[in-house]
Coordinates of C-alpha atoms (C1' of nucleotides) in Angstrom, one line a residue:
Chain A
M1 CA -148.5 72.7 -92.7
K2 CA -144.7 72.4 -92.8
Y3 CA -144.1 76.1 -92.7
D4 CA -146.1 76.8 -89.5
I5 CA -143.1 76.4 -87.3
S6 CA -143.3 77.9 -83.8
Y7 CA -140.7 80.2 -82.4
E8 CA -139.7 77.6 -79.8
E9 CA -139.4 74.9 -82.4
Y10 CA -137.3 77.3 -84.5
M11 CA -135.0 78.2 -81.7
E12 CA -134.5 74.5 -81.0
K13 CA -133.5 73.8 -84.6
V14 CA -131.2 76.8 -84.6
K15 CA -129.4 75.4 -81.5
L16 CA -129.1 72.0 -83.2
G17 CA -127.8 73.5 -86.4
I18 CA -130.5 71.8 -88.4
L19 CA -131.5 74.7 -90.5
T20 CA -128.1 75.4 -92.0
E21 CA -127.3 71.8 -92.8
S22 CA -126.7 70.9 -96.5
G23 CA -128.6 73.7 -98.1
N24 CA -131.6 73.4 -95.8
C25 CA -131.4 77.0 -94.7
P26 CA -134.3 79.0 -96.2
V27 CA -132.9 82.3 -95.1
I28 CA -129.9 82.5 -97.4
P29 CA -132.0 82.3 -100.7
L30 CA -134.2 85.1 -99.4
L31 CA -131.3 87.3 -98.5
R32 CA -129.9 86.7 -102.0
M33 CA -133.2 87.9 -103.4
L34 CA -133.1 91.1 -101.4
Q35 CA -129.5 91.7 -102.2
G36 CA -128.5 94.7 -104.3
K37 CA -128.6 98.4 -103.8
W38 CA -132.2 99.0 -104.9
K39 CA -134.3 95.9 -104.3
F40 CA -135.7 96.8 -101.0
E41 CA -136.6 100.3 -102.0
I42 CA -138.4 99.0 -105.0
I43 CA -140.4 96.5 -102.9
Y44 CA -141.1 99.3 -100.5
E45 CA -142.5 101.5 -103.2
L46 CA -144.6 98.6 -104.4
C47 CA -146.0 98.0 -100.9
M48 CA -147.6 101.4 -100.9
K49 CA -149.7 101.1 -104.0
D50 CA -151.6 98.3 -105.7
A51 CA -149.8 99.0 -108.9
I52 CA -147.2 101.4 -110.1
R53 CA -145.6 102.3 -113.4
F54 CA -142.0 102.2 -114.5
G55 CA -141.7 105.9 -114.8
E56 CA -143.2 106.6 -111.4
L57 CA -140.9 104.1 -109.7
K58 CA -138.0 105.8 -111.3
K59 CA -139.2 109.2 -110.1
N60 CA -139.8 108.0 -106.6
I61 CA -136.5 106.2 -106.1
D62 CA -133.9 108.8 -105.8
G63 CA -130.8 108.2 -107.9
I64 CA -131.8 105.0 -109.6
T65 CA -130.8 104.6 -113.3
N66 CA -132.8 103.0 -116.1
T67 CA -130.4 100.1 -116.2
M68 CA -130.6 99.3 -112.5
L69 CA -134.3 99.7 -112.2
T70 CA -134.9 97.4 -115.2
S71 CA -132.5 94.7 -114.1
S72 CA -133.7 94.8 -110.5
L73 CA -137.3 94.5 -111.6
R74 CA -136.4 91.6 -113.8
E75 CA -134.7 89.7 -111.0
L76 CA -137.5 90.4 -108.6
E77 CA -139.9 89.1 -111.3
D78 CA -137.8 86.0 -111.9
D79 CA -137.9 85.3 -108.1
G80 CA -141.7 85.6 -108.2
L81 CA -141.9 88.6 -105.9
V82 CA -143.1 91.1 -108.5
S83 CA -145.4 90.8 -111.4
R84 CA -145.4 92.9 -114.6
K85 CA -148.4 93.8 -116.6
Q86 CA -148.0 95.3 -120.0
F87 CA -150.8 97.3 -121.7
N88 CA -150.4 97.4 -125.4
E89 CA -151.2 101.0 -125.9
I90 CA -149.5 104.0 -127.5
P91 CA -147.7 105.4 -125.6
P92 CA -146.6 102.2 -123.9
H93 CA -147.9 101.5 -120.4
V94 CA -146.5 99.0 -117.9
E95 CA -147.6 98.3 -114.4
Y96 CA -145.6 96.5 -111.6
S97 CA -147.1 95.1 -108.5
L98 CA -146.2 92.7 -105.6
T99 CA -147.3 89.1 -105.9
E100 CA -148.7 87.3 -102.9
K101 CA -145.2 85.9 -102.4
G102 CA -143.9 89.4 -102.3
K103 CA -146.6 90.7 -100.0
D104 CA -145.8 87.9 -97.6
L105 CA -142.5 89.6 -97.0
L106 CA -144.2 92.3 -95.0
P107 CA -144.0 90.5 -91.6
I108 CA -140.3 90.2 -92.1
F109 CA -140.0 93.9 -92.8
Y110 CA -142.1 94.5 -89.7
A111 CA -139.7 92.5 -87.6
M112 CA -136.8 94.4 -89.2
T113 CA -138.5 97.7 -88.5
K114 CA -139.0 96.9 -84.8
W115 CA -135.3 95.9 -84.5
G116 CA -134.4 99.1 -86.3
F117 CA -136.5 101.3 -84.1
K118 CA -134.6 99.8 -81.2
Y119 CA -131.1 100.0 -82.5
I120 CA -130.8 102.4 -85.4
P121 CA -130.3 105.9 -84.0
Chain B
M1 CA -141.2 102.9 -76.1
K2 CA -140.9 104.2 -79.6
Y3 CA -139.9 100.8 -81.0
D4 CA -143.0 98.9 -79.8
I5 CA -144.9 99.6 -83.0
S6 CA -147.9 97.3 -83.7
Y7 CA -148.3 95.5 -87.0
E8 CA -151.4 97.6 -87.8
E9 CA -149.5 100.8 -87.1
Y10 CA -146.6 99.5 -89.2
M11 CA -148.9 98.7 -92.1
E12 CA -150.5 102.1 -91.9
K13 CA -147.1 103.8 -92.0
V14 CA -146.1 101.7 -94.9
K15 CA -149.1 102.7 -96.9
L16 CA -148.5 106.4 -96.1
G17 CA -144.8 106.1 -97.1
I18 CA -143.7 107.4 -93.7
L19 CA -141.0 104.9 -93.1
T20 CA -139.0 105.6 -96.2
E21 CA -139.1 109.3 -96.0
S22 CA -135.8 111.2 -95.8
G23 CA -133.7 108.3 -94.4
N24 CA -136.3 107.4 -91.8
C25 CA -136.4 103.8 -92.9
P26 CA -134.7 101.5 -90.4
V27 CA -134.7 98.4 -92.7
I28 CA -132.1 99.6 -95.2
P29 CA -129.3 100.0 -92.7
L30 CA -130.0 96.5 -91.4
L31 CA -130.1 95.0 -94.9
R32 CA -126.7 96.7 -95.4
M33 CA -125.3 95.1 -92.3
L34 CA -126.4 91.6 -93.5
Q35 CA -125.2 92.1 -97.0
G36 CA -122.2 90.2 -98.2
K37 CA -121.7 86.6 -99.1
W38 CA -120.9 85.3 -95.6
K39 CA -122.5 87.5 -93.0
F40 CA -125.6 85.5 -92.4
E41 CA -123.7 82.2 -92.2
I42 CA -121.4 83.7 -89.6
I43 CA -124.3 85.0 -87.5
Y44 CA -126.0 81.7 -87.8
E45 CA -122.9 79.8 -86.5
L46 CA -122.7 82.3 -83.6
C47 CA -126.4 81.6 -82.8
M48 CA -125.7 78.0 -82.1
K49 CA -123.0 78.5 -79.4
D50 CA -122.3 81.0 -76.7
A51 CA -118.8 81.6 -78.0
I52 CA -116.8 80.2 -80.9
R53 CA -113.2 80.5 -82.0
F54 CA -111.9 81.9 -85.3
G55 CA -110.5 78.5 -86.4
E56 CA -113.8 76.7 -85.6
L57 CA -115.8 79.3 -87.5
K58 CA -113.5 78.8 -90.5
K59 CA -113.8 75.1 -90.3
N60 CA -117.6 75.2 -90.1
I61 CA -118.3 77.7 -92.8
D62 CA -117.5 75.9 -96.0
G63 CA -115.3 77.7 -98.5
I64 CA -114.7 80.9 -96.6
T65 CA -111.2 82.4 -96.7
N66 CA -109.2 84.0 -94.0
T67 CA -109.6 87.4 -95.6
M68 CA -113.4 87.2 -95.9
L69 CA -113.9 85.8 -92.4
T70 CA -111.7 88.5 -90.9
S71 CA -113.3 91.4 -92.8
S72 CA -116.8 90.1 -92.2
L73 CA -116.2 89.7 -88.5
R74 CA -114.7 93.2 -88.3
E75 CA -117.7 94.7 -90.0
L76 CA -120.2 92.8 -87.8
E77 CA -118.2 94.0 -84.8
D78 CA -118.2 97.6 -86.1
D79 CA -122.0 97.3 -86.5
G80 CA -122.3 96.1 -82.9
L81 CA -123.7 92.7 -83.7
V82 CA -120.7 90.6 -82.7
S83 CA -118.2 90.9 -79.9
R84 CA -114.6 89.7 -79.9
K85 CA -112.7 88.6 -76.9
Q86 CA -109.0 88.0 -77.0
F87 CA -107.2 85.8 -74.6
N88 CA -103.5 86.7 -74.3
E89 CA -102.2 83.2 -74.3
I90 CA -99.7 81.3 -76.3
P91 CA -100.9 80.0 -78.7
P92 CA -103.4 82.9 -79.3
H93 CA -107.0 82.4 -78.5
V94 CA -109.9 84.5 -79.7
E95 CA -113.6 84.0 -79.1
Y96 CA -116.5 85.6 -81.0
S97 CA -120.1 85.8 -79.8
L98 CA -123.3 87.6 -80.5
T99 CA -124.1 90.8 -78.6
E100 CA -127.6 91.4 -77.4
K101 CA -128.1 93.5 -80.5
G102 CA -127.1 90.5 -82.6
K103 CA -129.3 88.1 -80.7
D104 CA -132.2 90.4 -81.2
L105 CA -132.0 89.5 -84.9
L106 CA -133.5 86.1 -84.2
P107 CA -137.1 87.1 -84.5
I108 CA -136.3 88.4 -88.0
F109 CA -134.6 85.2 -89.0
Y110 CA -137.6 83.4 -87.6
A111 CA -139.9 85.4 -89.9
M112 CA -137.6 84.7 -92.8
T113 CA -137.6 81.0 -92.0
K114 CA -141.4 80.8 -92.0
W115 CA -141.5 82.6 -95.3
G116 CA -138.8 80.3 -96.7
F117 CA -140.6 77.2 -95.6
K118 CA -143.6 78.4 -97.5
Y119 CA -141.9 79.5 -100.7
I120 CA -138.5 77.9 -101.0
P121 CA -138.8 74.5 -102.6
Chain C
dC1 C1' -103.6 80.3 -83.7
dC2 C1' -105.2 84.2 -85.7
dG3 C1' -104.7 86.9 -88.4
dT4 C1' -102.4 90.8 -92.3
dA5 C1' -100.5 92.2 -96.9
dT6 C1' -100.6 92.0 -101.6
dC7 C1' -102.4 91.2 -105.8
dC8 C1' -105.9 89.6 -108.9
dT9 C1' -110.6 88.5 -110.8
dA10 C1' -115.5 88.8 -110.8
dT11 C1' -119.6 91.0 -110.1
dA12 C1' -122.4 95.1 -109.3
dT13 C1' -123.4 99.6 -110.4
dG14 C1' -123.3 103.8 -113.2
dA15 C1' -123.4 107.2 -117.5
dT16 C1' -124.9 108.0 -121.8
dA17 C1' -127.0 107.5 -126.1
dC18 C1' -130.5 105.5 -128.6
dT19 C1' -135.2 102.9 -130.1
dG20 C1' -140.0 100.3 -130.8
Chain D
dC1 C1' -143.1 105.5 -122.1
dA2 C1' -140.4 102.0 -121.1
dG3 C1' -137.0 100.3 -121.9
dT4 C1' -132.0 98.3 -124.5
dA5 C1' -127.0 98.6 -125.8
dT6 C1' -122.6 99.9 -124.9
dC7 C1' -118.9 101.2 -122.3
dA8 C1' -116.7 102.6 -118.1
dT9 C1' -116.0 102.4 -113.0
dA10 C1' -116.4 100.8 -108.3
dT11 C1' -116.8 97.4 -105.0
dA12 C1' -116.8 92.6 -103.5
dG13 C1' -114.7 88.5 -103.2
dG14 C1' -110.7 85.1 -103.8
dA15 C1' -105.6 83.1 -103.8
dT16 C1' -101.5 83.0 -101.8
dA17 C1' -97.7 84.1 -98.9
dC18 C1' -96.1 85.6 -94.7
dG19 C1' -95.9 87.6 -89.5
dG20 C1' -96.7 88.4 -84.2

DNA sequence: CCGTATCCTATATGATACTG
DNA sequence: CAGTATCATATAGGATACGG
């Protein structure tokens, strides 16, 4: 499988500059997906539960507005990281959850956490 | 050492919500450091060489302006990821390089690259 | 060569009111 | 409950000219 690159192979490609050539770099698109003030916190909330409702997300993420929560969720959905399930009930009921693609971000956050434990006071 | 957390321990803390509590989360500060249109490309250029000059960075990073290159480098320097060495010569000569803290980001980029190879077309 | 200063535009985020 | 619509503000990014 093309994506089972080893760390040694990766370092070699970095040194040769192969990964950044002409839009080859897979990191920039991912950083774009995570950009924005609330994206990571939203993903983090979604990590903790199998599914979570709009209102609960809003309650848990301190300071976020309707507008930002909605637009962030839409973008994460468009990027395939989050899925939205709507129940046609009264009152309305919507549940958000991570897709497999979204759950596969966890090893990245793990690596970031290890770095952070070392360097963030 | 506090930062040698295992993946299992990490996953457990995620589920319990411990890592996001009251500013505990080490990932958000890191994401902030990498935020901005040019930061990652700059770090990537610095990965490939031991040291690189301002002019060469500008030449290699397509489309970046003086203003953005300067301000991005300053912020990376303030965050301790990049170091700046000035040679007092005529004409002026400045070299930028990654610090240890900056080099330690590589496992994160490796994890991102693996994810990207799997999911970025 | 390696920037800074200034001004301008674009995008991101925020506040508030309202609705199916 | 889960949003949308509208308007306002803040921050990021860009263009250009100039200086040590």
